[in-house]
mmCIF file of C-alpha atoms in Angstrom:
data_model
loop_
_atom_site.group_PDB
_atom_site.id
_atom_site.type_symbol
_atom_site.label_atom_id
_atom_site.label_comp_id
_atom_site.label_asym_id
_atom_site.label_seq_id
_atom_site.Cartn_x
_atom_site.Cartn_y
_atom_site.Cartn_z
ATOM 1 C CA UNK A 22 160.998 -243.280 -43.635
ATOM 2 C CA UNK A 23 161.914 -241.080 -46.305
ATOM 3 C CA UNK A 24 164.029 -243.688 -47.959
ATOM 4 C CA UNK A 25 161.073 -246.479 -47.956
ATOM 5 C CA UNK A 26 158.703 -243.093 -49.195
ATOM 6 C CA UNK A 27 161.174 -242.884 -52.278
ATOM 7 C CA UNK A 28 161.059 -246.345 -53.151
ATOM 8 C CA UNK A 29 157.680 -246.358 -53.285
ATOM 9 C CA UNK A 30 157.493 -243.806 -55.564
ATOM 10 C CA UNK A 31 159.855 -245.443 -57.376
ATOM 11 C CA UNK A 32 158.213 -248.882 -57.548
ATOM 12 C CA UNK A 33 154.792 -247.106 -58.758
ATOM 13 C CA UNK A 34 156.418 -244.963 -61.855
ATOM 14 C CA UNK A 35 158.167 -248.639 -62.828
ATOM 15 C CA UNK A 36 154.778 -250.063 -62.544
ATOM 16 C CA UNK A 37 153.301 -247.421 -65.086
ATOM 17 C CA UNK A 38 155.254 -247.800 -67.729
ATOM 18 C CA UNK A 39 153.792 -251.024 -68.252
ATOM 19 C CA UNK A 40 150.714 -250.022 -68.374
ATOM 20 C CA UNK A 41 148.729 -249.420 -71.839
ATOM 21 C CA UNK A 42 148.370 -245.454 -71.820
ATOM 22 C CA UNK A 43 150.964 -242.121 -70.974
ATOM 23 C CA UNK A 44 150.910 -239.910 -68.584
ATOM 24 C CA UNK A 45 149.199 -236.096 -68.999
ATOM 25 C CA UNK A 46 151.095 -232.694 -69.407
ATOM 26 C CA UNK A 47 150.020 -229.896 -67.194
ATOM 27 C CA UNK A 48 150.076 -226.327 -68.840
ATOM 28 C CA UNK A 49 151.150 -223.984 -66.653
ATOM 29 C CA UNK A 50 151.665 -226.014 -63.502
ATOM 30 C CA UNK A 51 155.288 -225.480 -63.246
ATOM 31 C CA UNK A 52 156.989 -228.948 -63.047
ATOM 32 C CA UNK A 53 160.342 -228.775 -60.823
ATOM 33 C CA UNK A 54 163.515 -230.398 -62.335
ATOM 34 C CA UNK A 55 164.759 -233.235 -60.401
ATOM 35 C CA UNK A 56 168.131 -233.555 -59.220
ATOM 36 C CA UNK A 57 170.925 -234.577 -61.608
ATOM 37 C CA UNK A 58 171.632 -237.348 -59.906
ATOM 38 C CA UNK A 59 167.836 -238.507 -59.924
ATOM 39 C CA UNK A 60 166.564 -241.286 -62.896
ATOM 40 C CA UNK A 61 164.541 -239.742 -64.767
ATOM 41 C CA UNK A 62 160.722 -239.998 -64.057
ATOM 42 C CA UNK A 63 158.355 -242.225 -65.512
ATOM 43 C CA UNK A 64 155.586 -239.818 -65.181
ATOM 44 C CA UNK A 65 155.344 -236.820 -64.945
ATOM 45 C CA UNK A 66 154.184 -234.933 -61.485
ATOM 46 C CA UNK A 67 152.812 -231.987 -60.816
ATOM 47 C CA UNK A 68 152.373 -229.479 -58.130
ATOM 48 C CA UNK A 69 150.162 -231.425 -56.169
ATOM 49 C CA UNK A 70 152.195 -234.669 -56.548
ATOM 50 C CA UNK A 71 149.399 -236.115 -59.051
ATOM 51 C CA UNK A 72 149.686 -237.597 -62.375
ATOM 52 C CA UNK A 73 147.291 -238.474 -64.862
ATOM 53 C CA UNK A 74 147.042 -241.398 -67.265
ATOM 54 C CA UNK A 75 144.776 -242.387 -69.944
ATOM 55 C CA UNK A 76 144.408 -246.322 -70.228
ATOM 56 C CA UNK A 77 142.438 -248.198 -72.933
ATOM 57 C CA UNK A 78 140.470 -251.147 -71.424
ATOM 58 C CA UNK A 79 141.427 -252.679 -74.913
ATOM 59 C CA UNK A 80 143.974 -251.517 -77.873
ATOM 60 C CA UNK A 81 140.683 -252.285 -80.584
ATOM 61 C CA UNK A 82 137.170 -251.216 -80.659
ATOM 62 C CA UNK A 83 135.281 -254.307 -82.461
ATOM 63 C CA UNK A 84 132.958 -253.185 -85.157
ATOM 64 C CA UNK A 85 129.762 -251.777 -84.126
ATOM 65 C CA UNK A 86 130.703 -250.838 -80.632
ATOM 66 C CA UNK A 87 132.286 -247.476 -78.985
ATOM 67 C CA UNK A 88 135.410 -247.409 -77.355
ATOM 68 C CA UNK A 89 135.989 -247.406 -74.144
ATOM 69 C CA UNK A 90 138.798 -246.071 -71.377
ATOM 70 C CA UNK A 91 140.251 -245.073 -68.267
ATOM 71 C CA UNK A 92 141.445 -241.866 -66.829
ATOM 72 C CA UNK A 93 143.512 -242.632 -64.199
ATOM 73 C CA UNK A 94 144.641 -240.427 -61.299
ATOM 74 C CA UNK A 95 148.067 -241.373 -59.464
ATOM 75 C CA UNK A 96 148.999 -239.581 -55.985
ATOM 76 C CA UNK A 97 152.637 -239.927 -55.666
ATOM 77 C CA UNK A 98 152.086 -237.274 -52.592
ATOM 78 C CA UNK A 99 152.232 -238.443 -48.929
ATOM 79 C CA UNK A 100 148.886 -237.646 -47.563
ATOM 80 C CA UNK A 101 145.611 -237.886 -49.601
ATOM 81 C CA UNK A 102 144.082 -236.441 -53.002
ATOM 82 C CA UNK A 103 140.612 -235.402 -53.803
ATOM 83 C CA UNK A 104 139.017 -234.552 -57.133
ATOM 84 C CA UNK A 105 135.715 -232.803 -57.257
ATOM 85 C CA UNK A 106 133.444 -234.472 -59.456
ATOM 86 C CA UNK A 107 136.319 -236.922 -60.534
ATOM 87 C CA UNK A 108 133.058 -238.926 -62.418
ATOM 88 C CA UNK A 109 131.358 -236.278 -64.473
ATOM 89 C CA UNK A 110 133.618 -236.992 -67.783
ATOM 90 C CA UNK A 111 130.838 -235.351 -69.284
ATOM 91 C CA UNK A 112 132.707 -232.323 -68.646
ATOM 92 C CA UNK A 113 135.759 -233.419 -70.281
ATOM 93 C CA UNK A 114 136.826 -232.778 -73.698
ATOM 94 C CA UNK A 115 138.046 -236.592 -75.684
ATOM 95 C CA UNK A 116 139.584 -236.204 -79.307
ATOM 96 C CA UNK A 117 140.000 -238.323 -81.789
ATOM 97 C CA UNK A 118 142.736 -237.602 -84.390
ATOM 98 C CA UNK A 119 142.845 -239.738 -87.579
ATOM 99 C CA UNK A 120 146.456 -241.295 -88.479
ATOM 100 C CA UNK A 121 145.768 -243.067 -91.072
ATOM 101 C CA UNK A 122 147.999 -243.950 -93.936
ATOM 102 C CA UNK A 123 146.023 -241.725 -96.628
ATOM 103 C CA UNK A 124 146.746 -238.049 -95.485
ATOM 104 C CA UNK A 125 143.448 -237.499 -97.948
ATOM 105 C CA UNK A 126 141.379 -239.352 -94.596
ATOM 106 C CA UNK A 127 143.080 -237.456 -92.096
ATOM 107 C CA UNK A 128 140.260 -235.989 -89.549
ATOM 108 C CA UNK A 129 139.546 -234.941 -86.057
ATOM 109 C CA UNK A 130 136.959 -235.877 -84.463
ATOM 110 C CA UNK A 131 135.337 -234.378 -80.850
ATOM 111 C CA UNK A 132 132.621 -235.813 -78.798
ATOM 112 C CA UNK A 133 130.172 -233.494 -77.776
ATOM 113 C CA UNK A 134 127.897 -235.347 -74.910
ATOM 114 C CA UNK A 135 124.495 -233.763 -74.527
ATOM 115 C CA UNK A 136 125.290 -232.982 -70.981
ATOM 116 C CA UNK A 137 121.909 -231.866 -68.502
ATOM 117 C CA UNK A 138 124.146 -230.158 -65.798
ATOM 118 C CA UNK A 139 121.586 -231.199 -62.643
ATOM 119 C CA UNK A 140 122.266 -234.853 -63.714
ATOM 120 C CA UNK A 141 125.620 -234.954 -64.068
ATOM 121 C CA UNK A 142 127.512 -237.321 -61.493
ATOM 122 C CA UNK A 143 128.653 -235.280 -58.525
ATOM 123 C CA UNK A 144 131.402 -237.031 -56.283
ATOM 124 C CA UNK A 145 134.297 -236.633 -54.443
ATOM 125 C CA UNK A 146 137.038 -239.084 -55.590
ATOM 126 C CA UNK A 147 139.656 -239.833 -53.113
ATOM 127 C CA UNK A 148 143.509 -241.073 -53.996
ATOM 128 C CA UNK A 149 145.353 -242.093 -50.831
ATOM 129 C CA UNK A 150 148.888 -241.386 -50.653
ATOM 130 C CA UNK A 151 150.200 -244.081 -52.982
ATOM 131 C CA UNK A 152 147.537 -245.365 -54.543
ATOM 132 C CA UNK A 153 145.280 -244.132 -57.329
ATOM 133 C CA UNK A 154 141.474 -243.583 -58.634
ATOM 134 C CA UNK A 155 139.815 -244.325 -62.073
ATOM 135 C CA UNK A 156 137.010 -243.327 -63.635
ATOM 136 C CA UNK A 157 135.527 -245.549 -66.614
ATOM 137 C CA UNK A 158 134.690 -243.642 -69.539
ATOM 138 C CA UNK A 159 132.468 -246.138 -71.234
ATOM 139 C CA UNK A 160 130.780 -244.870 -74.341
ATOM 140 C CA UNK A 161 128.711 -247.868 -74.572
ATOM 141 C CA UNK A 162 127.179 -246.831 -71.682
ATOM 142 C CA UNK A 163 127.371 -243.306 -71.514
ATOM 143 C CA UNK A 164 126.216 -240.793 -68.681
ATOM 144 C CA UNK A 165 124.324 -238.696 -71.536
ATOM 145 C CA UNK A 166 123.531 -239.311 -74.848
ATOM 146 C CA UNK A 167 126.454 -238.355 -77.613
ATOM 147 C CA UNK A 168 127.459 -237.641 -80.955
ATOM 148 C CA UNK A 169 131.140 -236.793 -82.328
ATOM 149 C CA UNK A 170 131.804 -233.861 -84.051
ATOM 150 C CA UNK A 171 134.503 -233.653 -86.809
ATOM 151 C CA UNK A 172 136.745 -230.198 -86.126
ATOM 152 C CA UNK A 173 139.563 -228.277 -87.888
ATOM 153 C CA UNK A 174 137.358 -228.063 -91.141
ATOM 154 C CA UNK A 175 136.331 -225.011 -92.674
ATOM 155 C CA UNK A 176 134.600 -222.749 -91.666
ATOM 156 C CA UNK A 177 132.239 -222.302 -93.988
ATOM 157 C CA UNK A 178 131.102 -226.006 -93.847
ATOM 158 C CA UNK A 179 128.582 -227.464 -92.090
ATOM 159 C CA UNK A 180 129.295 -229.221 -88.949
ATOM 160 C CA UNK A 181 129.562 -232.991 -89.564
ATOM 161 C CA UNK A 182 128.310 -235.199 -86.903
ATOM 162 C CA UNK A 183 128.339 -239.007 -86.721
ATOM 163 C CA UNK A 184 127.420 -241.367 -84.487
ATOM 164 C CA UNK A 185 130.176 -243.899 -85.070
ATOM 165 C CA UNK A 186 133.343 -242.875 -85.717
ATOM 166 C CA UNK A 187 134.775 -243.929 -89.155
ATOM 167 C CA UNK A 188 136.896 -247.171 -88.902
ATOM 168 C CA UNK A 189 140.663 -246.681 -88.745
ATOM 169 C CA UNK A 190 143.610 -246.190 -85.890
ATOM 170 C CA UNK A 191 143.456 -242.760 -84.252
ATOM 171 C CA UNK A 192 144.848 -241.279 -81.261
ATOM 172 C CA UNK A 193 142.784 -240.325 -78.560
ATOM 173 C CA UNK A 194 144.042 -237.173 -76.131
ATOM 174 C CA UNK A 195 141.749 -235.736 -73.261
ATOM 175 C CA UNK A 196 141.650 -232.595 -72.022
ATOM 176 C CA UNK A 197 140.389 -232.500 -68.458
ATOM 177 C CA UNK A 198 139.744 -229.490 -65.750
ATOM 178 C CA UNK A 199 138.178 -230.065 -62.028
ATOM 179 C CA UNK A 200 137.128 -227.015 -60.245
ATOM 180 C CA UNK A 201 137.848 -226.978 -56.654
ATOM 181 C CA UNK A 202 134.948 -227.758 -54.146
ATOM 182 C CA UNK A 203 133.137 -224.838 -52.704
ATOM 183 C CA UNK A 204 135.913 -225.203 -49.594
ATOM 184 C CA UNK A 205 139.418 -224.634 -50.754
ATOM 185 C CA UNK A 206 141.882 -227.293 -49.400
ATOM 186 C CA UNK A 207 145.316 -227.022 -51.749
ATOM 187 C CA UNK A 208 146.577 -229.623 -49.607
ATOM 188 C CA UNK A 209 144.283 -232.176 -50.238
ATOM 189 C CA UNK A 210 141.888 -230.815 -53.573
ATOM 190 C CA UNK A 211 143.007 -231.136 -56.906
ATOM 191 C CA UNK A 212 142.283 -228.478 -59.292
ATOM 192 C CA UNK A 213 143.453 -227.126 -62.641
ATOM 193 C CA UNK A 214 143.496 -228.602 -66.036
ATOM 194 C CA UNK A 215 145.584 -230.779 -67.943
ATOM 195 C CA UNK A 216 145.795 -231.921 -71.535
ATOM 196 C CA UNK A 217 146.558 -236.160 -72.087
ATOM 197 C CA UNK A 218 149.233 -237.163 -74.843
ATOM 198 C CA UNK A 219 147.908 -239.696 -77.364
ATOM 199 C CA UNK A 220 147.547 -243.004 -77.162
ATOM 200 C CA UNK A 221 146.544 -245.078 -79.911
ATOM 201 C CA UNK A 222 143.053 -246.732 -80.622
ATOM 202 C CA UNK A 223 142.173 -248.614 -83.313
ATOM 203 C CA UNK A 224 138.326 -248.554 -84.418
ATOM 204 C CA UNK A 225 138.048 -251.578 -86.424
ATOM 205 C CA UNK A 226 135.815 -252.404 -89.500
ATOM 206 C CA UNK A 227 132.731 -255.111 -90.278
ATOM 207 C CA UNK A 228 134.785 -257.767 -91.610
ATOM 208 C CA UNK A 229 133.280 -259.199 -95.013
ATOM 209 C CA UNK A 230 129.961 -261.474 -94.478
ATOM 210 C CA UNK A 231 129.824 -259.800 -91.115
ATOM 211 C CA UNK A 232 127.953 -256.448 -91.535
ATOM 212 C CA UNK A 233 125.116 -255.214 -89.518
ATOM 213 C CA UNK A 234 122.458 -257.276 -88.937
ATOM 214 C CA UNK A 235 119.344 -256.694 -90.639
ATOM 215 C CA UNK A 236 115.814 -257.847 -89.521
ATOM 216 C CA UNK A 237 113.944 -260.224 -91.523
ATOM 217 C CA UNK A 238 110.529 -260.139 -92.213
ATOM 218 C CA UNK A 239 109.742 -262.146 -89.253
ATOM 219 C CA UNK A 240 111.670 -259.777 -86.797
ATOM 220 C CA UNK A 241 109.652 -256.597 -88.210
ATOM 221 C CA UNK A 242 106.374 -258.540 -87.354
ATOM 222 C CA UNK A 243 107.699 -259.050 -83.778
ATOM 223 C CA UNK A 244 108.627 -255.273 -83.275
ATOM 224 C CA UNK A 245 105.433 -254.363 -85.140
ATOM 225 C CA UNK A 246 103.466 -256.546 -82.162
ATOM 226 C CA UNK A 247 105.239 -254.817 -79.557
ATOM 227 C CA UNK A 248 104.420 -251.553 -80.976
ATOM 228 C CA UNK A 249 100.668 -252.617 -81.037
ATOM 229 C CA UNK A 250 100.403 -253.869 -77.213
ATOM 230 C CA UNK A 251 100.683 -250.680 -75.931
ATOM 231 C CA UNK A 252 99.276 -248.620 -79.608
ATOM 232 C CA UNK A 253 96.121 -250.807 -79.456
ATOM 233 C CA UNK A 254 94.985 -250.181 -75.453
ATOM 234 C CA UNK A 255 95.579 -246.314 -76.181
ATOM 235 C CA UNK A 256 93.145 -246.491 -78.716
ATOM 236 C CA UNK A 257 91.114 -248.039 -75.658
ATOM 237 C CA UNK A 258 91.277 -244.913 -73.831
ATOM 238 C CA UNK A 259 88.990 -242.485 -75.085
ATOM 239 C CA UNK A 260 91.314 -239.964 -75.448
ATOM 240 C CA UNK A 261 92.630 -240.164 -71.508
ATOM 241 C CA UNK A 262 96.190 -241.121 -72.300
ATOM 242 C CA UNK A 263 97.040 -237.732 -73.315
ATOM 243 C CA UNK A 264 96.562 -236.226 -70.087
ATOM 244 C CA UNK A 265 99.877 -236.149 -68.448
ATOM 245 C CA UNK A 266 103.090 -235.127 -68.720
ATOM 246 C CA UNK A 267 104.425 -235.181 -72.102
ATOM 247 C CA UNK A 268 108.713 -234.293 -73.504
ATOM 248 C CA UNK A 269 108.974 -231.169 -75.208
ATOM 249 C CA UNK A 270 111.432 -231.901 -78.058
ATOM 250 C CA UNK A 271 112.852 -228.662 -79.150
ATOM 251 C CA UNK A 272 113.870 -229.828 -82.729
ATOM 252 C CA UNK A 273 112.360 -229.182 -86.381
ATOM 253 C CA UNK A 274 109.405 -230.398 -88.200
ATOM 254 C CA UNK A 275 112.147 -232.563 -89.893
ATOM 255 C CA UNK A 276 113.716 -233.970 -87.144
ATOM 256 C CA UNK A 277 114.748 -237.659 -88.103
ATOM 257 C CA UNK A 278 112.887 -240.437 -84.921
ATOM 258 C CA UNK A 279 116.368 -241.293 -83.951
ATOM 259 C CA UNK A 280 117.156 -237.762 -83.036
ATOM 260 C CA UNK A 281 113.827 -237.360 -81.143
ATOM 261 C CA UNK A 282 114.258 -240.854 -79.734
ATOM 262 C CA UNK A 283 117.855 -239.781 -78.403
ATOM 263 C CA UNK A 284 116.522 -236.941 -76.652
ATOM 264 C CA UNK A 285 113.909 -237.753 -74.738
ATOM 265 C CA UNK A 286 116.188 -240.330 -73.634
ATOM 266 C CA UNK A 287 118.715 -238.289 -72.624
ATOM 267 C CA UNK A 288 116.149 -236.209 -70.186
ATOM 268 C CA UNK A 289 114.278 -238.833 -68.915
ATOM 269 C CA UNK A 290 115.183 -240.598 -65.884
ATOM 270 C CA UNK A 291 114.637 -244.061 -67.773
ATOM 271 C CA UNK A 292 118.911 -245.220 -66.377
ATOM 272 C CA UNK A 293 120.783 -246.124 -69.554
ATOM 273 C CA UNK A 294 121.494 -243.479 -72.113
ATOM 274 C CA UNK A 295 123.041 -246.166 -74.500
ATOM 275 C CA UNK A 296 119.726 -246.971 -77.012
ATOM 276 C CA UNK A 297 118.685 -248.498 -80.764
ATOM 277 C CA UNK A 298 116.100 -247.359 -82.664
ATOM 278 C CA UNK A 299 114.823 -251.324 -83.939
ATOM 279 C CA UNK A 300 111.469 -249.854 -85.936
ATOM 280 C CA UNK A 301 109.413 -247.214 -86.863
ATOM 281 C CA UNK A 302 105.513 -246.672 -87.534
ATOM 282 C CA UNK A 303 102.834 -244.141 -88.586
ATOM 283 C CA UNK A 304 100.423 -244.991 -86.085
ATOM 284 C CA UNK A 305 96.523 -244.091 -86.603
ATOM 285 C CA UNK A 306 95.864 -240.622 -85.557
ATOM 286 C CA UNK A 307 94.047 -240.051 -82.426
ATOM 287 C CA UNK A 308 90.469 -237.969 -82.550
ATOM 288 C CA UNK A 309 91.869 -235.965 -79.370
ATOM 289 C CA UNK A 310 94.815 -234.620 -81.786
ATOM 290 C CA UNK A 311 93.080 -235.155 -85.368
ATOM 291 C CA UNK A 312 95.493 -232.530 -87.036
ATOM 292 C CA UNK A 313 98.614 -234.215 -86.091
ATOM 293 C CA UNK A 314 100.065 -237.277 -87.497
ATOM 294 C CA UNK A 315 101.352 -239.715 -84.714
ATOM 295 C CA UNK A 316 104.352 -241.831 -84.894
ATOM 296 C CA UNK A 317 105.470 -245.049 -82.848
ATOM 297 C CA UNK A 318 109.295 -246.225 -82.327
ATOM 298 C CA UNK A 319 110.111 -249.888 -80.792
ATOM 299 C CA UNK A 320 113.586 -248.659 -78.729
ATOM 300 C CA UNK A 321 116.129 -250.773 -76.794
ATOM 301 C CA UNK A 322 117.221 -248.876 -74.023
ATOM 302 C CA UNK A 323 120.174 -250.336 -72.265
ATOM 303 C CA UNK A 324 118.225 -254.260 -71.997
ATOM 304 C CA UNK A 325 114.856 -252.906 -71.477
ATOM 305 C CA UNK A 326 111.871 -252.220 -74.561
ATOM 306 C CA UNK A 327 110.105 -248.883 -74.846
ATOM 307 C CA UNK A 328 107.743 -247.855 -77.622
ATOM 308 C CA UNK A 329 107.863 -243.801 -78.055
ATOM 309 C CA UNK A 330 105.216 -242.293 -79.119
ATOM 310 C CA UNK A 331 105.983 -238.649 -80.664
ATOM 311 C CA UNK A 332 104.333 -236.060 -83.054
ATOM 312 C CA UNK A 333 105.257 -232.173 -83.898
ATOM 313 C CA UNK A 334 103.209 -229.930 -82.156
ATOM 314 C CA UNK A 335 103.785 -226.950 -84.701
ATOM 315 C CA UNK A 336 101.149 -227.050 -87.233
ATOM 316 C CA UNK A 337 97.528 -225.772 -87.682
ATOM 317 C CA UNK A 338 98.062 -224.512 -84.198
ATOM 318 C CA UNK A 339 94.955 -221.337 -83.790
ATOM 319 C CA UNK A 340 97.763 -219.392 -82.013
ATOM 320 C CA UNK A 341 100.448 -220.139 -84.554
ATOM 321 C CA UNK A 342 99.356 -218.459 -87.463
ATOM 322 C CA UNK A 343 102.940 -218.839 -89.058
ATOM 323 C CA UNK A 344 103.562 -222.236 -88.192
ATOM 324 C CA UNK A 345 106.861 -221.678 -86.669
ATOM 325 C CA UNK A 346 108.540 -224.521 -85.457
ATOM 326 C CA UNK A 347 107.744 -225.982 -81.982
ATOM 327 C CA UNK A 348 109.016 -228.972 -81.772
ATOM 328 C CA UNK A 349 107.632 -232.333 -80.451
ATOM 329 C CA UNK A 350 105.268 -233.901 -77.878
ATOM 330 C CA UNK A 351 106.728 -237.129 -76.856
ATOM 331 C CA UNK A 352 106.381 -240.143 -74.232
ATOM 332 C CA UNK A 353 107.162 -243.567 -73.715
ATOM 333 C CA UNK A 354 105.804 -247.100 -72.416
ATOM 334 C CA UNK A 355 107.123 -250.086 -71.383
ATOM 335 C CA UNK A 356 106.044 -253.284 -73.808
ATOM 336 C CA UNK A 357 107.462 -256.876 -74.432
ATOM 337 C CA UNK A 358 109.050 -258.128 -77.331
ATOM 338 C CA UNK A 359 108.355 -261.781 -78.277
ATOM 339 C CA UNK A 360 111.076 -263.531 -80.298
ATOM 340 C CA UNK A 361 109.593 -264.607 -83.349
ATOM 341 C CA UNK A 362 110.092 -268.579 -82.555
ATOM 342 C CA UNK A 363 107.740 -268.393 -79.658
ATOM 343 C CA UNK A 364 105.194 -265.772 -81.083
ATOM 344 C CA UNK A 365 101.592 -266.717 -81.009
ATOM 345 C CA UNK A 366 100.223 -267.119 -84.583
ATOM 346 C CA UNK A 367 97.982 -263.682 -85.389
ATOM 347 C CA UNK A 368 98.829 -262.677 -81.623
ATOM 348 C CA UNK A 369 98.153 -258.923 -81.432
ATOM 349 C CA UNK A 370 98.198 -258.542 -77.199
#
């Protein structure tokens, strides 16, 4: 038995070095040497007979997209592995280190997910003895909304934050750590933390005559008409679609509409964090808030349409003599966006 155990083992180290990806160092963990007489291991193991790998679903990201990977976790044991909240990546610390040719555009970048703690994932991932468990860290679709952070700058400057990281090849390391369920079982519960080596990802650039698509003239009157179907019956209401709940938006006066837009998407319940602001509109100001000026965003969320309707809720307030800083009133409404070719001439519902 212990002879078909080891070839087993054997067979599945063979089997990931051809995989795209490397296998993850664990501070601290105390790794025991193997025999002299043993080959050397294609990954390496630790205490609780688990190894990590990162693996890219593809070795490019195409221009305008996010990358995308898999952190895999390989139980070499002989009984099975869980991992407390194996899907909450969230948690999980992914940088990306320029290695470009120009030491001049050398940079690190981290990405820092806007993580709501009671809607993170919780799971228990199970590897059987043998066999392994993945969880899909797709940034196109993220579990909350993101941003990534360049590090290892000054520290005098301001942080830079980008929402798209700067074409080129970096390499991409994770840092992971899984705290044992509220029942300790060393046996069978993984726990600790571990730091990935790199593997390489290359974020590639708008090739020429193939930048970002801008809307014509025709596409802005489309988004404008689905801003007006639901703009037009809340003028309707008398004042009655205010009642309700409403976002609080704890940003500036300032704020930009895709940083409002992002979060109130990332604390509603709406499903897919991954959104584009398409267009933007001062819309008239209701009589119920005639201080206030009202804006209205057309939004793709995931493969639905939402208009957002937002305004700052800091000035001329009677109990806000210094007009400190508030933040925003916000909500959102389902609409329909007609393609241009099959609009109604002068349609406005």
């Amino acid at each position: 038995m212990k002879k078909h155990t080891l070839s087993l083992r054997a067979t599945l180290s063979a089997l990931n070095t051809l995989l795209v990806g490397v296998s993850l160092v664990f501070p601290g963990h105390g790794f025991a040497q193997p025999p002299a007489t043993a080959p050397a291991p294609a990954e390496l193991v630790d205490k609780y007979g688990v190894s990590v790998a990162l693996v890219l679903k593809q070795s490019f990201v195409p221009a305008g997209e996010q990358p995308r990977v898999v952190v895999r976790f390989t139980n070499h044991g002989d009984d099975y592995m869980n991992f407390n909240n194996g899907k909450a990546y969230c948690d999980w610390r992914f940088e990306f280190r320029s290695i470009s040719d120009d030491p001049k555009e050398h940079s690190r970048w981290v990405v820092r997910f806007d993580t709501i703690d009671i809607r993170k994932p919780h799971s228990i991932e199970q590897a059987k003895a043998g066999e392994s468990c993945e969880t899909d860290v797709n940034l196109n679709d993220p579990l909350f909304t993101f941003k990534y952070e360049r590090v290892g700058v000054d520290k005098n400057d301001a942080p830079k934050t980008v929402e798209m990281l700067p074409p080129g090849k970096y390499e991409l390391t994770a840092t992971l750590a899984m705290e044992p369920f509220f029942i300790r079982d060393p046996k069978h519960m993984w726990e600790g933390s571990a730091i990935t080596a790199p593997v390489e990802i290359d974020i590639r650039d708008y090739a020429p005559g193939q930048e970002p698509h801008k809307p014509t003239e025709q596409e802005l009157a489309a988004y404008s008409l689905a801003i007006a179907r639901v703009t037009d019956q809340l003028a309707d209401g008398h004042g009655l679609w205010t009642n309700g709940f409403w976002y609080n938006i704890k940003l500036p006066d300032d704020a930009a509409p895709h940083d409002i837009v992002a979060s109130v998407v990332n604390q509603s319940t709406v499903g897919s964090k991954a959104f584009k602001v398409l267009h933007v509109l001062s819309v008239p100001t209701d009589p119920n808030i005639p201080q206030r000026t009202m804006s209205a965003a057309l939004v793709q969320v995931g493969k639905e349409h939402k208009v957002f309707i937002f305004w700052p809720n800091s000035r001329d307030r009677r109990d806000n003599p210094a007009k400190e800083v508030l933040g925003w009133s916000a909500r959102f409404y389902d609409t329909t966006l007609t393609p241009p070719a099959t609009q109604p001439a002068g349609a406005r519902k």
